[in-house]
Amino acid sequence: MAENSEFVLVNDLQSCFNDLKKHSVSFKLGQAQPTVGDEMHNPLHQQFELILTKIEETLAKQHKESEEYLKVISMKASIIYEKAKILLSENLLTPSKTLLEESLELIKDFSDHPKVAFLHMRVVNHLTYVLSRLGFLQEAKELLLRAIEEETKCSPEVFSTDDLFLNTKKDPKVSVTKLNRLTINNMQMLAWIHARLGETEDNLKVQHDILQKQLDSCEGDVLRWAESCFRLGGMFIGQCDWPNAMYHLIAAESILNPLEVALIPNPEIHVAQADLARSWIYYGLQLFESSRKSLISKHIESDGIESEVLKKNSGSSESSSSKNPYHFQGLEIELPKAIPTGLIKNCDQAKGLFAYLQKWMKRVRLYYTLRDFPLQYVNSCLDLSELYRFVAFYEEDIESQYAVQKRRYDALETLSNILREVRPSCYLAVSVELTKELIEVQIEMINLNLKKLHRPTQGVFQPFHNSIELIRYFIGPNFEAKEDVLKKQMYALSAIHGKLNDVALSLNTSTEPSSVKDSEEAGSSGPEANEEKTEKIEDNQPEDETEEIKKE
């Protein structure tokens, strides 16, 4: 008779559960009734109360040490969890939090049991989501850390509420997939919470572990994995962690290249390759900028002048090599030796990085064409201009610097002409930025021309003391026989001075009063270069030089 009564109760529970599933499709827990305002008259709420009452009756007849008692407890916790999910879908966070905490309290002592483990993970997943939405980030973080630690110690047997009530059986492969997805979801939630709490290093570690978990379990799409990998590389770039940034970019490349070589007809591969190329350009620009700041900081310190901002920037860049290296198990990756993974210290390293980035610049333009993506194409050209600027910074002699700046000017001028003819609307949108870039390059080239009027003395450029020394340096001792050449040189110097005045007047009358300063600060010379250029112009006034020559 006892067995018959238990059989009847089980059938009643299954019947109530099927009715509950039907009502959950047609009604909402937070739905107001037009006739009666009492929540008890909500059909879905009544169905939940009915099945919970049946479970309590069954639970009272079971021994606490038996397997049946544990199963009924799981049923109760699962029903409460399903009710909390419905409330959460209706954006009722506080009632959902209360029910999830009640469900977790019922099964927290059995979290390692095969029939309860997966349910425990699901409850924690939803509860931490609700807690994070409500602002309880620290509590959510502690729950997830414990849950992720326990996930490796259990082998769940029950994976859904249907399995509990209807005794359904899942395919083992499907069960493993569900377990891996839930584990990854909990790890993603933990990474998001770390980011919200400002724990950058923990966030990066968890995101790397997520990629390793996906790699081990072969879960998810290959393209999505590669995209997540080079985006994580971008986060390492933001932390000036150059070795880990390069490693993740190379890892993404090692996944995407075989897909491209296999000629798989998937247009998303080309998009992923173009975005990876943009990540490499970002890597190069940020590495160049950090290296430039470090060199300037060392130069200032060697002169006995300290700059807190530059010291802080250089310190964060140099400390990048001491961070923990991350590697993917089961993935063979070869890092290119020609690419620096630390600060750039000489011209050879700068040229090597620039040559490597040229390949990725072509990949960017291969997909982001002027016809289909004009703004992205223009941005890539401006990035190339920045790369030229950094290479010119590392060049040692003036002629090489001038050649690089000339190539930079030609690239910008060509872009400006093409946009003006082919894409007038796009040219109007970026004309101000292009004009600023062109003016900056012209000023740099004029500055280099003025530097040619100085001679090197023991490795340091010193100004000429008088006009006779200047003429003898350029023309030689027989300068009396070369009067025409002398006049041409002085006219050229006068023309340079006139161009500088015209540029200054045009910038002073623009809508942005500080545009000259901004354009100079955007270049490699910095604010100090403005003062240097002004002093050189004042020291080499063409009118004064002409008067001295006439006297001689």
Short mmCIF file of N, CA and C in Angstrom, two decimals, residues 17-97:
data_model
loop_
_atom_site.label_atom_id
_atom_site.label_comp_id
_atom_site.label_asym_id
_atom_site.label_seq_id
_atom_site.Cartn_x
_atom_site.Cartn_y
_atom_site.Cartn_z
N PHE A 17 3.18 19.10 -12.83
CA PHE A 17 4.29 19.72 -13.55
C PHE A 17 3.92 19.99 -15.01
N ASN A 18 3.19 19.05 -15.64
CA ASN A 18 2.76 19.26 -17.03
C ASN A 18 1.78 20.43 -17.12
N ASP A 19 0.87 20.53 -16.14
CA ASP A 19 -0.06 21.67 -16.12
C ASP A 19 0.70 22.99 -15.92
N LEU A 20 1.71 22.94 -15.09
CA LEU A 20 2.51 24.14 -14.85
C LEU A 20 3.21 24.61 -16.13
N LYS A 21 3.72 23.68 -16.92
CA LYS A 21 4.37 24.04 -18.16
C LYS A 21 3.38 24.67 -19.13
N LYS A 22 2.14 24.17 -19.16
CA LYS A 22 1.14 24.75 -20.04
C LYS A 22 0.75 26.16 -19.61
N HIS A 23 0.59 26.34 -18.29
CA HIS A 23 0.22 27.67 -17.80
C HIS A 23 1.34 28.69 -17.99
N SER A 24 2.59 28.25 -17.91
CA SER A 24 3.70 29.19 -18.04
C SER A 24 3.78 29.79 -19.44
N VAL A 25 3.17 29.12 -20.44
CA VAL A 25 3.15 29.65 -21.79
C VAL A 25 2.11 30.75 -21.95
N SER A 26 1.00 30.63 -21.22
CA SER A 26 -0.15 31.53 -21.42
C SER A 26 -0.22 32.67 -20.42
N PHE A 27 0.41 32.53 -19.25
CA PHE A 27 0.25 33.53 -18.20
C PHE A 27 1.62 34.00 -17.70
N LYS A 28 1.59 35.14 -17.00
CA LYS A 28 2.77 35.69 -16.34
C LYS A 28 2.50 35.85 -14.86
N LEU A 29 3.58 35.70 -14.06
CA LEU A 29 3.41 35.84 -12.62
C LEU A 29 3.09 37.27 -12.23
N GLY A 30 3.65 38.23 -12.93
CA GLY A 30 3.41 39.63 -12.61
C GLY A 30 2.25 40.23 -13.37
N GLN A 31 1.47 39.39 -14.03
CA GLN A 31 0.36 39.89 -14.84
C GLN A 31 -0.82 40.23 -13.95
N ALA A 32 -1.32 41.46 -14.05
CA ALA A 32 -2.46 41.90 -13.24
C ALA A 32 -3.75 41.38 -13.86
N GLN A 33 -4.64 40.93 -12.98
CA GLN A 33 -5.93 40.42 -13.44
C GLN A 33 -6.94 41.57 -13.55
N PRO A 34 -7.73 41.58 -14.59
CA PRO A 34 -8.65 42.71 -14.77
C PRO A 34 -9.78 42.74 -13.75
N THR A 35 -10.12 41.60 -13.18
CA THR A 35 -11.27 41.56 -12.27
C THR A 35 -10.85 41.52 -10.81
N VAL A 36 -9.88 40.74 -10.50
CA VAL A 36 -9.47 40.56 -9.11
C VAL A 36 -8.01 40.99 -8.99
N GLY A 37 -7.69 41.85 -8.04
CA GLY A 37 -6.32 42.33 -7.89
C GLY A 37 -5.46 41.43 -7.03
N ASP A 38 -6.07 40.44 -6.34
CA ASP A 38 -5.30 39.55 -5.48
C ASP A 38 -4.42 38.65 -6.33
N GLU A 39 -3.10 38.52 -5.93
CA GLU A 39 -2.16 37.71 -6.70
C GLU A 39 -2.55 36.24 -6.68
N MET A 40 -3.23 35.77 -5.63
CA MET A 40 -3.61 34.36 -5.51
C MET A 40 -4.53 33.91 -6.62
N HIS A 41 -5.16 34.84 -7.29
CA HIS A 41 -6.05 34.47 -8.39
C HIS A 41 -5.34 34.43 -9.73
N ASN A 42 -4.04 34.65 -9.71
CA ASN A 42 -3.26 34.48 -10.93
C ASN A 42 -3.15 32.99 -11.22
N PRO A 43 -3.57 32.52 -12.39
CA PRO A 43 -3.57 31.07 -12.67
C PRO A 43 -2.19 30.43 -12.57
N LEU A 44 -1.17 31.14 -13.04
CA LEU A 44 0.17 30.56 -12.97
C LEU A 44 0.66 30.48 -11.53
N HIS A 45 0.34 31.52 -10.75
CA HIS A 45 0.73 31.49 -9.35
C HIS A 45 0.00 30.37 -8.60
N GLN A 46 -1.26 30.16 -8.90
CA GLN A 46 -2.01 29.07 -8.28
C GLN A 46 -1.41 27.72 -8.63
N GLN A 47 -0.94 27.58 -9.86
CA GLN A 47 -0.35 26.31 -10.27
C GLN A 47 0.95 26.05 -9.53
N PHE A 48 1.73 27.10 -9.33
CA PHE A 48 2.96 26.96 -8.54
C PHE A 48 2.63 26.55 -7.10
N GLU A 49 1.64 27.18 -6.52
CA GLU A 49 1.29 26.85 -5.14
C GLU A 49 0.79 25.41 -5.04
N LEU A 50 0.07 24.96 -6.05
CA LEU A 50 -0.45 23.59 -6.03
C LEU A 50 0.67 22.57 -6.07
N ILE A 51 1.62 22.76 -6.97
CA ILE A 51 2.69 21.76 -7.09
C ILE A 51 3.62 21.80 -5.89
N LEU A 52 3.84 22.97 -5.30
CA LEU A 52 4.66 23.04 -4.10
C LEU A 52 3.98 22.37 -2.91
N THR A 53 2.65 22.47 -2.85
CA THR A 53 1.91 21.78 -1.79
C THR A 53 2.04 20.27 -1.94
N LYS A 54 1.93 19.78 -3.16
CA LYS A 54 2.09 18.34 -3.42
C LYS A 54 3.48 17.86 -3.03
N ILE A 55 4.49 18.69 -3.34
CA ILE A 55 5.86 18.32 -2.99
C ILE A 55 6.03 18.27 -1.48
N GLU A 56 5.46 19.21 -0.76
CA GLU A 56 5.56 19.20 0.70
C GLU A 56 4.91 17.94 1.28
N GLU A 57 3.78 17.53 0.71
CA GLU A 57 3.13 16.31 1.19
C GLU A 57 4.02 15.09 0.95
N THR A 58 4.64 15.04 -0.19
CA THR A 58 5.54 13.92 -0.49
C THR A 58 6.78 13.96 0.39
N LEU A 59 7.28 15.14 0.63
CA LEU A 59 8.50 15.29 1.42
C LEU A 59 8.28 14.86 2.87
N ALA A 60 7.06 15.09 3.40
CA ALA A 60 6.78 14.72 4.79
C ALA A 60 6.78 13.22 5.00
N LYS A 61 6.64 12.46 3.95
CA LYS A 61 6.57 11.00 4.08
C LYS A 61 7.91 10.31 3.79
N GLN A 62 8.97 11.10 3.56
CA GLN A 62 10.26 10.52 3.22
C GLN A 62 11.24 10.66 4.39
N HIS A 63 12.15 9.69 4.47
CA HIS A 63 13.21 9.76 5.46
C HIS A 63 14.31 10.69 4.96
N LYS A 64 14.88 11.46 5.86
CA LYS A 64 15.86 12.45 5.46
C LYS A 64 17.15 11.85 4.92
N GLU A 65 17.43 10.62 5.27
CA GLU A 65 18.66 9.98 4.81
C GLU A 65 18.50 9.25 3.48
N SER A 66 17.28 9.18 2.97
CA SER A 66 17.02 8.38 1.77
C SER A 66 17.28 9.19 0.50
N GLU A 67 17.44 8.44 -0.60
CA GLU A 67 17.64 9.07 -1.89
C GLU A 67 16.38 9.77 -2.39
N GLU A 68 15.21 9.19 -2.00
CA GLU A 68 13.95 9.81 -2.41
C GLU A 68 13.77 11.18 -1.79
N TYR A 69 14.21 11.32 -0.55
CA TYR A 69 14.12 12.62 0.12
C TYR A 69 14.96 13.66 -0.63
N LEU A 70 16.17 13.26 -1.04
CA LEU A 70 17.02 14.18 -1.78
C LEU A 70 16.41 14.55 -3.13
N LYS A 71 15.76 13.57 -3.76
CA LYS A 71 15.13 13.86 -5.04
C LYS A 71 13.98 14.84 -4.89
N VAL A 72 13.16 14.65 -3.83
CA VAL A 72 12.02 15.55 -3.62
C VAL A 72 12.50 16.95 -3.26
N ILE A 73 13.58 17.02 -2.47
CA ILE A 73 14.16 18.33 -2.15
C ILE A 73 14.62 19.03 -3.43
N SER A 74 15.22 18.26 -4.31
CA SER A 74 15.66 18.83 -5.59
C SER A 74 14.48 19.32 -6.40
N MET A 75 13.36 18.56 -6.35
CA MET A 75 12.15 19.00 -7.06
C MET A 75 11.66 20.34 -6.54
N LYS A 76 11.63 20.45 -5.22
CA LYS A 76 11.15 21.70 -4.63
C LYS A 76 12.05 22.87 -5.01
N ALA A 77 13.37 22.66 -4.88
CA ALA A 77 14.31 23.73 -5.24
C ALA A 77 14.21 24.08 -6.72
N SER A 78 13.98 23.07 -7.56
CA SER A 78 13.88 23.31 -8.99
C SER A 78 12.64 24.10 -9.35
N ILE A 79 11.51 23.79 -8.70
CA ILE A 79 10.27 24.52 -8.97
C ILE A 79 10.41 25.98 -8.53
N ILE A 80 11.01 26.20 -7.38
CA ILE A 80 11.23 27.58 -6.92
C ILE A 80 12.16 28.31 -7.88
N TYR A 81 13.15 27.59 -8.38
CA TYR A 81 14.08 28.17 -9.36
C TYR A 81 13.36 28.55 -10.65
N GLU A 82 12.47 27.69 -11.12
CA GLU A 82 11.71 27.99 -12.34
C GLU A 82 10.81 29.21 -12.13
N LYS A 83 10.24 29.33 -10.96
CA LYS A 83 9.40 30.49 -10.65
C LYS A 83 10.24 31.77 -10.64
N ALA A 84 11.45 31.68 -10.09
CA ALA A 84 12.34 32.84 -10.07
C ALA A 84 12.75 33.24 -11.48
N LYS A 85 12.95 32.26 -12.36
CA LYS A 85 13.30 32.56 -13.75
C LYS A 85 12.19 33.34 -14.45
N ILE A 86 10.95 32.95 -14.19
CA ILE A 86 9.82 33.66 -14.81
C ILE A 86 9.76 35.10 -14.30
N LEU A 87 9.96 35.28 -13.00
CA LEU A 87 9.97 36.64 -12.45
C LEU A 87 11.12 37.46 -13.03
N LEU A 88 12.26 36.81 -13.24
CA LEU A 88 13.40 37.51 -13.81
C LEU A 88 13.13 37.93 -15.26
N SER A 89 12.45 37.07 -16.01
CA SER A 89 12.10 37.42 -17.38
C SER A 89 11.14 38.59 -17.44
N GLU A 90 10.38 38.80 -16.36
CA GLU A 90 9.47 39.94 -16.27
C GLU A 90 10.13 41.14 -15.60
N ASN A 91 11.48 41.04 -15.38
CA ASN A 91 12.28 42.12 -14.81
C ASN A 91 11.88 42.45 -13.37
N LEU A 92 11.39 41.46 -12.64
CA LEU A 92 11.07 41.62 -11.22
C LEU A 92 12.27 41.08 -10.43
N LEU A 93 13.27 41.92 -10.22
CA LEU A 93 14.55 41.46 -9.69
C LEU A 93 14.48 41.08 -8.21
N THR A 94 13.87 41.90 -7.40
CA THR A 94 13.87 41.63 -5.95
C THR A 94 13.11 40.36 -5.60
N PRO A 95 11.88 40.13 -6.11
CA PRO A 95 11.22 38.85 -5.82
C PRO A 95 12.01 37.66 -6.37
N SER A 96 12.62 37.83 -7.53
CA SER A 96 13.43 36.75 -8.11
C SER A 96 14.62 36.44 -7.21
N LYS A 97 15.26 37.45 -6.67
CA LYS A 97 16.40 37.24 -5.76
C LYS A 97 15.97 36.47 -4.52
#
